[in-house]
Amino acid sequence: MQTLDLIVGSQMGSAEYVAEQVVESLESHGIAVNLHEQPELETCQQTLWLVVTSTYGAGDYPENLLPFISALNNTTDLQGLRFAVIGIGDSSYDTFNYAALNLAALLKEKGATLLVDVEKIDVLQPDLPEDTAIAWLPKFIDSIA
């Protein structure tokens, strides 16, 4: 059975709720998930990560993600790590999904491999963010098969 670390960046709870729905769907596909709602780099030991993060303020990371980002900035080599990112944001801002995009760029800069394009969920769309994330999951699952 494949296992991944699901890392959550959530300021107001929406990304946390999406992540919980994603966990259920992944587990139903036979993928074990270690959920990290207060992520610490040293506890994320899998070579496969899925990050679900909102963008806060003017393109900033959610507060619960800041120590994790700081630890990533101090890391030199993430080769061997494969990852995907689901971003949740509001397209009326010019910093739409910046946290997700910046985190993906940081991981790639450190040598990690992005498996599929960052999924940029727009809360202004009629579909619920969790439904959009679940609809995207087959792309991710195919990329790790």
Tab-separated table of C-alpha atoms in Angstrom:
chain	number	residue	atom	x	y	z
A	1	MET	CA	0.000	0.000	0.000
A	2	GLN	CA	1.293	3.440	-0.908
A	3	THR	CA	1.540	6.035	1.889
A	4	LEU	CA	1.728	9.800	1.590
A	5	ASP	CA	2.020	12.813	3.856
A	6	LEU	CA	-0.876	15.239	3.410
A	7	ILE	CA	0.248	18.676	4.569
A	8	VAL	CA	-2.419	21.260	5.354
A	9	GLY	CA	-2.049	25.033	5.316
A	10	SER	CA	-5.277	26.534	6.605
A	11	GLN	CA	-6.049	29.900	8.164
A	12	MET	CA	-9.845	29.824	8.429
A	13	GLY	CA	-10.521	26.086	8.117
A	14	SER	CA	-11.545	25.713	4.476
A	15	ALA	CA	-8.322	23.986	3.392
A	16	GLU	CA	-8.539	21.756	6.458
A	17	TYR	CA	-12.046	20.661	5.465
A	18	VAL	CA	-10.959	20.006	1.864
A	19	ALA	CA	-7.999	17.978	3.149
A	20	GLU	CA	-10.276	15.817	5.310
A	21	GLN	CA	-12.440	15.022	2.269
A	22	VAL	CA	-9.338	14.243	0.197
A	23	VAL	CA	-8.085	11.852	2.902
A	24	GLU	CA	-11.346	9.897	2.753
A	25	SER	CA	-11.161	9.646	-1.030
A	26	LEU	CA	-7.486	8.622	-1.069
A	27	GLU	CA	-8.062	5.962	1.570
A	28	SER	CA	-10.972	4.578	-0.449
A	29	HIS	CA	-8.444	4.147	-3.295
A	30	GLY	CA	-6.110	2.156	-1.041
A	31	ILE	CA	-3.668	4.978	-0.316
A	32	ALA	CA	-2.635	5.434	3.319
A	33	VAL	CA	-2.458	9.039	4.488
A	34	ASN	CA	-0.552	10.712	7.316
A	35	LEU	CA	-2.479	13.963	7.899
A	36	HIS	CA	-0.417	16.929	9.134
A	37	GLU	CA	-2.634	19.840	10.220
A	38	GLN	CA	0.239	21.461	12.155
A	39	PRO	CA	3.019	20.302	9.833
A	40	GLU	CA	6.601	19.926	10.981
A	41	LEU	CA	9.211	19.011	8.407
A	42	GLU	CA	10.818	16.344	10.582
A	43	THR	CA	7.517	14.432	10.868
A	44	CYS	CA	6.875	14.406	7.109
A	45	GLN	CA	9.005	11.378	6.279
A	46	GLN	CA	7.225	9.942	3.227
A	47	THR	CA	8.694	10.446	-0.259
A	48	LEU	CA	5.241	11.433	-1.530
A	49	TRP	CA	3.500	14.604	-0.371
A	50	LEU	CA	0.165	16.174	-1.166
A	51	VAL	CA	-0.197	19.748	0.065
A	52	VAL	CA	-3.588	21.414	0.483
A	53	THR	CA	-3.226	25.101	1.280
A	54	SER	CA	-5.196	28.286	1.191
A	55	THR	CA	-3.651	31.685	0.523
A	56	TYR	CA	-4.020	34.248	3.281
A	57	GLY	CA	-3.912	38.026	3.128
A	58	ALA	CA	-1.869	39.410	0.247
A	59	GLY	CA	-0.612	36.085	-1.096
A	60	ASP	CA	0.771	34.846	2.210
A	61	TYR	CA	1.029	31.357	3.669
A	62	PRO	CA	-1.476	30.463	6.388
A	63	GLU	CA	-0.017	30.909	9.878
A	64	ASN	CA	0.029	27.173	10.659
A	65	LEU	CA	2.314	26.635	7.641
A	66	LEU	CA	4.922	29.293	8.500
A	67	PRO	CA	7.224	27.105	10.672
A	68	PHE	CA	7.078	24.382	8.001
A	69	ILE	CA	8.019	26.875	5.267
A	70	SER	CA	10.869	28.183	7.407
A	71	ALA	CA	12.201	24.639	7.837
A	72	LEU	CA	11.898	24.038	4.080
A	73	ASN	CA	13.867	27.212	3.384
A	74	ASN	CA	16.671	25.815	5.569
A	75	THR	CA	16.661	22.451	3.758
A	76	THR	CA	19.130	21.944	0.951
A	77	ASP	CA	18.072	18.726	-0.753
A	78	LEU	CA	14.619	17.268	-1.322
A	79	GLN	CA	15.594	15.071	-4.268
A	80	GLY	CA	13.561	11.893	-4.192
A	81	LEU	CA	10.477	13.735	-2.933
A	82	ARG	CA	7.465	13.688	-5.277
A	83	PHE	CA	4.602	16.070	-4.593
A	84	ALA	CA	1.405	17.731	-5.725
A	85	VAL	CA	-0.352	20.853	-4.463
A	86	ILE	CA	-4.002	21.856	-4.197
A	87	GLY	CA	-4.427	25.584	-3.678
A	88	ILE	CA	-7.593	27.265	-2.472
A	89	GLY	CA	-8.015	30.944	-3.184
A	90	ASP	CA	-10.183	33.802	-4.348
A	91	SER	CA	-9.599	34.851	-7.966
A	92	SER	CA	-10.742	38.413	-7.270
A	93	TYR	CA	-7.289	38.949	-5.697
A	94	ASP	CA	-4.206	39.450	-7.865
A	95	THR	CA	-2.388	37.105	-5.455
A	96	PHE	CA	-4.739	34.224	-6.344
A	97	ASN	CA	-3.326	30.960	-4.966
A	98	TYR	CA	0.134	32.466	-4.367
A	99	ALA	CA	0.741	30.274	-1.297
A	100	ALA	CA	0.201	27.108	-3.348
A	101	LEU	CA	2.250	28.363	-6.298
A	102	ASN	CA	5.092	29.651	-4.114
A	103	LEU	CA	5.244	26.414	-2.118
A	104	ALA	CA	5.407	24.361	-5.323
A	105	ALA	CA	8.223	26.596	-6.601
A	106	LEU	CA	10.105	26.261	-3.296
A	107	LEU	CA	9.851	22.468	-3.317
A	108	LYS	CA	11.041	22.310	-6.935
A	109	GLU	CA	13.931	24.654	-6.112
A	110	LYS	CA	14.966	22.193	-3.380
A	111	GLY	CA	15.004	19.309	-5.884
A	112	ALA	CA	11.547	17.785	-5.376
A	113	THR	CA	9.495	16.626	-8.375
A	114	LEU	CA	6.093	18.144	-9.103
A	115	LEU	CA	3.855	15.316	-10.366
A	116	VAL	CA	0.949	17.328	-11.812
A	117	ASP	CA	0.239	21.022	-12.271
A	118	VAL	CA	-0.851	22.878	-9.137
A	119	GLU	CA	-4.623	22.589	-8.816
A	120	LYS	CA	-5.867	26.158	-8.293
A	121	ILE	CA	-9.337	26.060	-6.742
A	122	ASP	CA	-11.312	29.294	-6.920
A	123	VAL	CA	-13.802	29.787	-4.091
A	124	LEU	CA	-15.808	32.114	-6.349
A	125	GLN	CA	-16.759	29.210	-8.629
A	126	PRO	CA	-20.123	27.513	-8.045
A	127	ASP	CA	-18.634	24.094	-7.225
A	128	LEU	CA	-17.634	23.475	-3.619
A	129	PRO	CA	-13.836	23.439	-3.136
A	130	GLU	CA	-13.926	19.888	-1.761
A	131	ASP	CA	-15.884	18.679	-4.817
A	132	THR	CA	-13.337	20.298	-7.146
A	133	ALA	CA	-10.478	18.677	-5.214
A	134	ILE	CA	-12.123	15.235	-5.337
A	135	ALA	CA	-12.729	15.625	-9.087
A	136	TRP	CA	-8.991	16.431	-9.526
A	137	LEU	CA	-7.757	13.448	-7.485
A	138	PRO	CA	-7.766	10.886	-10.356
A	139	LYS	CA	-5.039	12.969	-12.089
A	140	PHE	CA	-2.948	12.771	-8.943
A	141	ILE	CA	-3.638	9.065	-8.398
A	142	ASP	CA	-2.683	8.318	-12.013
A	143	SER	CA	0.582	10.245	-11.530
A	144	ILE	CA	1.642	8.033	-8.599
A	145	ALA	CA	0.549	4.698	-10.095
